[in-house]
């Protein structure tokens, strides 16, 4: 076991690593954005949600001279802060009815977590908190059952912070998505560890088959000519398989560099709803330099993109320069995509977002911005839900409809 994640009975806390801090920052930011958007509706006065930490650890780390909360406390505090913040200025008070389920298979880690929760003022019999000792997979059926009992839509966030890549089988993720409509999963996956230890015999093992690893995959990987590009391309192939086998419609793979282990980790966000992906993307833009997304940001496909080979400058990081490049790429790529998806010259903006959501690093606002530019250039007409033509340059909304202009244009000249 990696020794930066050992919580012993002596109460000594592990030292936190840089990439663990980043990971927990992203989790915290995501939850902040999540609650802010989900409860934006002023008429809503109660939100039921389950927060599942499937690999909870012992609850705290040492960070220089300070104690730093681990993921269970990040979840608890995020909800408490959200309630405080979201109730400011509300006439109808909002209640977040959150259930927390923490699982860890090491008894000592569970005990350390109990101590840490107590130290932070949570009673042992706090009805909101369930702590389970055992593996995540063995507890999953009961967890799902519990969530379904308390809420119809199964609104839940699963934080699955495994050490490597073998403790969260794809079948478990599929089960989550087939049984809980509003579930989201944030999965830690040691993508480089999987690649570094691949052997010919791995193709015969179910552990690797579930990630699309077969003889061909292994031989392509072993015969890579360029380490950097070969790795980037193989990582993308793995991501595509994980996405396909997860049962989730939306998949946002972002990469986290572990300086200690000298390898890439992947923190993947999986969901069934485009709005959830959009929220996660906005967090990655906020955290710009910590994460690097592999590939261009405009429109790309996950499995294999020749542009990765054509342009060695293919590491996309979330900095301001890339925002400009992204805008340029989207202006070039969106018209043909809109054209391709349009049916009889019409396309709902929501459908466009659902179709391209997985293939862009752009948030909905970035896409709206480009659509608005295209409308100003008379390349598109935009109609509101009420069927009114919007003035070019007016803000685009998710409920709008795009219509092919009657005149031929620069981007849409023929074949309509
Ligand atoms: C990376 S640490 C978790 C760190 C924690 N999420 C945090 O951010 O503070 C992984 C934890 O998962 C536990 N673990 C390992 N295999 C497990 C399994 N199959 N099911 C549940 N817990 C497991 C380990 O004991 C360890 O405490």
CSV table of C-alpha atoms in Angstrom, one decimal, residues 136-373:
chain,number,residue,atom,x,y,z
A,136,UNK,CA,-16.7,-0.6,-2.0
A,137,UNK,CA,-18.0,-3.3,-4.4
A,138,UNK,CA,-19.3,-5.5,-1.6
A,139,UNK,CA,-21.3,-2.6,-0.1
A,140,UNK,CA,-22.5,-1.1,-3.4
A,141,UNK,CA,-25.8,-3.1,-3.7
A,142,UNK,CA,-26.9,-2.0,-0.2
A,143,UNK,CA,-25.8,1.6,-0.8
A,144,UNK,CA,-27.9,1.8,-4.0
A,145,UNK,CA,-30.8,0.2,-2.2
A,146,UNK,CA,-30.6,2.8,0.5
A,147,UNK,CA,-30.3,5.7,-1.9
A,148,UNK,CA,-33.4,4.5,-3.8
A,149,UNK,CA,-35.4,4.2,-0.7
A,150,UNK,CA,-34.9,7.9,0.2
A,151,UNK,CA,-35.1,9.5,-3.2
A,152,UNK,CA,-36.9,8.8,-6.4
A,153,UNK,CA,-34.3,10.3,-8.7
A,154,UNK,CA,-31.3,8.8,-7.0
A,155,UNK,CA,-29.5,12.1,-6.8
A,156,UNK,CA,-26.0,11.1,-5.7
A,157,UNK,CA,-22.3,11.8,-6.1
A,158,UNK,CA,-19.9,8.9,-5.8
A,159,UNK,CA,-16.2,9.8,-5.1
A,160,UNK,CA,-14.2,6.7,-5.9
A,161,UNK,CA,-10.7,7.4,-4.9
A,162,UNK,CA,-9.1,4.0,-5.4
A,163,UNK,CA,-5.3,3.5,-5.2
A,164,UNK,CA,-4.7,2.0,-8.6
A,165,UNK,CA,-7.3,0.9,-11.2
A,166,UNK,CA,-8.5,-2.5,-10.1
A,167,UNK,CA,-10.9,-1.8,-7.2
A,168,UNK,CA,-13.7,-0.1,-9.1
A,169,UNK,CA,-14.8,-2.6,-11.8
A,170,UNK,CA,-16.6,-1.2,-14.9
A,171,UNK,CA,-19.6,-3.4,-13.9
A,172,UNK,CA,-19.9,-1.4,-10.6
A,173,UNK,CA,-20.0,1.9,-12.5
A,174,UNK,CA,-22.6,0.5,-15.0
A,175,UNK,CA,-24.7,-0.6,-12.1
A,176,UNK,CA,-24.6,2.9,-10.6
A,177,UNK,CA,-25.7,4.5,-13.9
A,178,UNK,CA,-28.4,2.0,-14.7
A,179,UNK,CA,-30.0,2.2,-11.3
A,180,UNK,CA,-29.7,5.8,-10.3
A,181,UNK,CA,-30.7,8.5,-12.9
A,182,UNK,CA,-29.1,11.5,-11.2
A,183,UNK,CA,-25.9,9.8,-10.1
A,184,UNK,CA,-22.5,11.3,-10.9
A,185,UNK,CA,-19.1,9.5,-10.4
A,186,UNK,CA,-15.7,11.0,-9.8
A,187,UNK,CA,-13.3,8.2,-10.4
A,188,UNK,CA,-9.6,8.2,-9.6
A,189,UNK,CA,-7.8,5.9,-12.1
A,190,UNK,CA,-4.0,5.2,-12.2
A,191,UNK,CA,-3.8,5.3,-15.9
A,192,UNK,CA,0.0,5.2,-16.2
A,193,UNK,CA,0.3,2.4,-13.7
A,194,UNK,CA,-2.0,0.3,-15.9
A,195,UNK,CA,0.1,1.0,-19.0
A,196,UNK,CA,3.5,0.6,-17.3
A,197,UNK,CA,2.8,-2.9,-16.0
A,198,UNK,CA,1.0,-4.2,-19.1
A,199,UNK,CA,2.3,-7.6,-20.2
A,200,UNK,CA,1.3,-9.8,-23.1
A,201,UNK,CA,-0.5,-12.1,-20.7
A,202,UNK,CA,-2.7,-9.2,-19.5
A,203,UNK,CA,-4.9,-9.5,-22.6
A,204,UNK,CA,-6.3,-12.8,-21.2
A,205,UNK,CA,-7.4,-11.2,-17.9
A,206,UNK,CA,-10.8,-9.9,-17.3
A,207,UNK,CA,-9.3,-7.0,-15.2
A,208,UNK,CA,-7.7,-5.6,-18.4
A,209,UNK,CA,-10.4,-6.7,-20.9
A,210,UNK,CA,-12.9,-4.5,-19.2
A,211,UNK,CA,-10.8,-1.5,-20.2
A,212,UNK,CA,-10.6,-2.7,-23.8
A,213,UNK,CA,-7.1,-4.1,-23.5
A,214,UNK,CA,-6.6,-6.9,-26.0
A,215,UNK,CA,-3.6,-8.4,-27.9
A,216,UNK,CA,-3.7,-5.6,-30.5
A,217,UNK,CA,-3.8,-2.9,-27.8
A,218,UNK,CA,-0.8,-4.4,-26.1
A,219,UNK,CA,1.2,-4.8,-29.2
A,220,UNK,CA,0.5,-1.2,-30.4
A,221,UNK,CA,1.5,0.0,-26.9
A,222,UNK,CA,4.7,-2.1,-26.8
A,223,UNK,CA,5.7,-1.0,-30.3
A,224,UNK,CA,5.2,2.7,-29.8
A,225,UNK,CA,7.9,4.7,-31.5
A,226,UNK,CA,7.6,8.0,-29.7
A,227,UNK,CA,7.2,7.6,-25.9
A,228,UNK,CA,5.3,10.9,-25.4
A,229,UNK,CA,2.9,10.5,-28.3
A,230,UNK,CA,2.5,6.8,-27.9
A,231,UNK,CA,1.5,7.3,-24.3
A,232,UNK,CA,-0.9,10.1,-25.0
A,233,UNK,CA,-2.6,8.1,-27.8
A,234,UNK,CA,-2.8,5.0,-25.7
A,235,UNK,CA,-4.2,6.9,-22.7
A,236,UNK,CA,-6.9,8.3,-25.0
A,237,UNK,CA,-7.8,4.8,-26.2
A,238,UNK,CA,-8.2,3.7,-22.6
A,239,UNK,CA,-10.4,6.7,-21.8
A,240,UNK,CA,-12.6,5.9,-24.8
A,241,UNK,CA,-13.1,2.3,-23.6
A,242,UNK,CA,-13.7,3.3,-20.0
A,243,UNK,CA,-16.3,5.8,-21.2
A,244,UNK,CA,-18.0,3.2,-23.5
A,245,UNK,CA,-18.1,0.5,-20.8
A,246,UNK,CA,-19.2,2.8,-18.0
A,247,UNK,CA,-22.8,3.3,-19.1
A,248,UNK,CA,-22.4,7.1,-18.6
A,249,UNK,CA,-23.3,9.4,-21.5
A,250,UNK,CA,-20.8,12.1,-20.4
A,251,UNK,CA,-17.2,11.6,-19.5
A,252,UNK,CA,-14.6,14.3,-18.7
A,253,UNK,CA,-11.1,12.9,-18.4
A,254,UNK,CA,-8.6,15.2,-16.8
A,255,UNK,CA,-5.1,14.4,-16.0
A,256,UNK,CA,-3.2,14.9,-12.8
A,257,UNK,CA,0.5,14.6,-12.6
A,258,UNK,CA,1.9,12.8,-9.6
A,259,UNK,CA,5.4,14.2,-8.9
A,260,UNK,CA,6.1,11.5,-6.3
A,261,UNK,CA,5.3,8.6,-8.6
A,262,UNK,CA,6.3,10.4,-11.8
A,263,UNK,CA,3.2,9.4,-13.6
A,264,UNK,CA,-0.2,10.6,-14.8
A,265,UNK,CA,-3.3,9.9,-12.8
A,266,UNK,CA,-6.7,10.4,-14.3
A,267,UNK,CA,-9.6,12.0,-12.4
A,268,UNK,CA,-12.6,11.2,-14.6
A,269,UNK,CA,-16.0,12.7,-14.1
A,270,UNK,CA,-18.9,10.6,-15.4
A,271,UNK,CA,-22.5,11.5,-15.6
A,272,UNK,CA,-25.7,11.1,-17.5
A,273,UNK,CA,-26.4,14.8,-17.9
A,274,UNK,CA,-24.6,17.4,-20.0
A,275,UNK,CA,-25.2,20.1,-17.3
A,276,UNK,CA,-23.2,18.1,-14.9
A,277,UNK,CA,-20.3,17.8,-17.3
A,278,UNK,CA,-20.5,21.5,-17.9
A,279,UNK,CA,-20.1,22.2,-14.2
A,280,UNK,CA,-17.1,19.9,-14.0
A,281,UNK,CA,-15.5,21.6,-17.0
A,282,UNK,CA,-15.9,25.0,-15.4
A,283,UNK,CA,-13.9,23.7,-12.4
A,284,UNK,CA,-11.1,22.5,-14.6
A,285,UNK,CA,-10.9,26.0,-16.2
A,286,UNK,CA,-10.7,27.5,-12.7
A,287,UNK,CA,-7.9,25.2,-11.7
A,288,UNK,CA,-6.2,25.8,-14.9
A,289,UNK,CA,-2.6,24.9,-14.3
A,290,UNK,CA,-3.1,21.9,-12.1
A,291,UNK,CA,-4.7,19.7,-14.8
A,292,UNK,CA,-3.7,19.1,-18.3
A,293,UNK,CA,-6.2,17.7,-20.7
A,294,UNK,CA,-4.7,15.8,-23.6
A,295,UNK,CA,-5.6,16.9,-27.0
A,296,UNK,CA,-7.0,20.1,-28.6
A,297,UNK,CA,-9.8,21.8,-26.8
A,298,UNK,CA,-12.2,22.7,-29.7
A,299,UNK,CA,-13.7,19.5,-30.9
A,300,UNK,CA,-12.0,16.2,-30.7
A,301,UNK,CA,-12.8,12.5,-30.5
A,302,UNK,CA,-11.5,10.5,-27.6
A,303,UNK,CA,-10.3,7.3,-29.1
A,304,UNK,CA,-7.8,8.4,-31.7
A,305,UNK,CA,-7.3,11.9,-33.2
A,306,UNK,CA,-4.8,12.3,-36.0
A,307,UNK,CA,-4.2,15.8,-34.8
A,308,UNK,CA,-2.3,14.4,-31.9
A,309,UNK,CA,0.3,13.1,-34.4
A,310,UNK,CA,0.2,16.1,-36.7
A,311,UNK,CA,0.7,18.5,-33.9
A,312,UNK,CA,3.2,17.6,-31.3
A,313,UNK,CA,1.9,20.7,-29.4
A,314,UNK,CA,-1.1,18.8,-28.3
A,315,UNK,CA,-1.1,19.1,-24.6
A,316,UNK,CA,-3.9,21.4,-23.8
A,317,UNK,CA,-3.7,23.2,-20.5
A,318,UNK,CA,-6.4,25.3,-19.0
A,319,UNK,CA,-4.7,28.7,-19.3
A,320,UNK,CA,-5.9,32.0,-20.8
A,321,UNK,CA,-3.9,31.4,-24.0
A,322,UNK,CA,-5.8,28.1,-24.5
A,323,UNK,CA,-9.1,29.9,-24.0
A,324,UNK,CA,-8.2,32.0,-27.0
A,325,UNK,CA,-7.1,29.0,-29.0
A,326,UNK,CA,-10.2,27.2,-28.0
A,327,UNK,CA,-12.4,30.0,-29.2
A,328,UNK,CA,-10.6,30.0,-32.6
A,329,UNK,CA,-11.0,26.2,-32.9
A,330,UNK,CA,-14.6,26.3,-32.0
A,331,UNK,CA,-15.3,29.1,-34.6
A,332,UNK,CA,-13.8,26.8,-37.2
A,333,UNK,CA,-15.2,23.5,-36.0
A,334,UNK,CA,-18.7,24.4,-34.9
A,335,UNK,CA,-20.4,25.3,-38.2
A,336,UNK,CA,-19.8,22.0,-39.8
A,337,UNK,CA,-20.8,20.2,-36.6
A,338,UNK,CA,-24.0,22.2,-36.5
A,339,UNK,CA,-24.6,21.4,-40.1
A,340,UNK,CA,-24.0,17.7,-39.5
A,341,UNK,CA,-26.4,17.5,-36.6
A,342,UNK,CA,-29.2,19.8,-38.0
A,343,UNK,CA,-32.4,18.2,-39.1
A,344,UNK,CA,-34.2,20.0,-41.8
A,345,UNK,CA,-32.3,23.2,-41.1
A,346,UNK,CA,-33.1,23.3,-37.4
A,347,UNK,CA,-31.2,22.3,-34.3
A,348,UNK,CA,-32.1,22.8,-30.6
A,349,UNK,CA,-29.1,24.2,-28.6
A,350,UNK,CA,-29.6,21.6,-25.9
A,351,UNK,CA,-29.2,18.9,-28.5
A,352,UNK,CA,-26.0,20.4,-29.9
A,353,UNK,CA,-24.6,20.5,-26.3
A,354,UNK,CA,-25.6,16.9,-25.7
A,355,UNK,CA,-24.0,15.8,-29.0
A,356,UNK,CA,-20.7,17.6,-28.7
A,357,UNK,CA,-20.4,17.8,-24.9
A,358,UNK,CA,-18.0,14.9,-24.7
A,359,UNK,CA,-15.8,16.3,-27.4
A,360,UNK,CA,-14.9,19.7,-26.3
A,361,UNK,CA,-13.0,21.4,-23.5
A,362,UNK,CA,-15.3,24.4,-24.0
A,363,UNK,CA,-18.0,25.1,-21.4
A,364,UNK,CA,-21.5,25.9,-22.4
A,365,UNK,CA,-20.7,29.6,-22.1
A,366,UNK,CA,-17.8,29.2,-24.5
A,367,UNK,CA,-20.1,27.5,-27.0
A,368,UNK,CA,-22.8,30.1,-26.6
A,369,UNK,CA,-20.2,32.8,-27.2
A,370,UNK,CA,-19.2,31.2,-30.5
A,371,UNK,CA,-22.8,30.6,-31.5
A,372,UNK,CA,-23.5,34.3,-30.8
A,373,UNK,CA,-20.5,35.3,-33.0
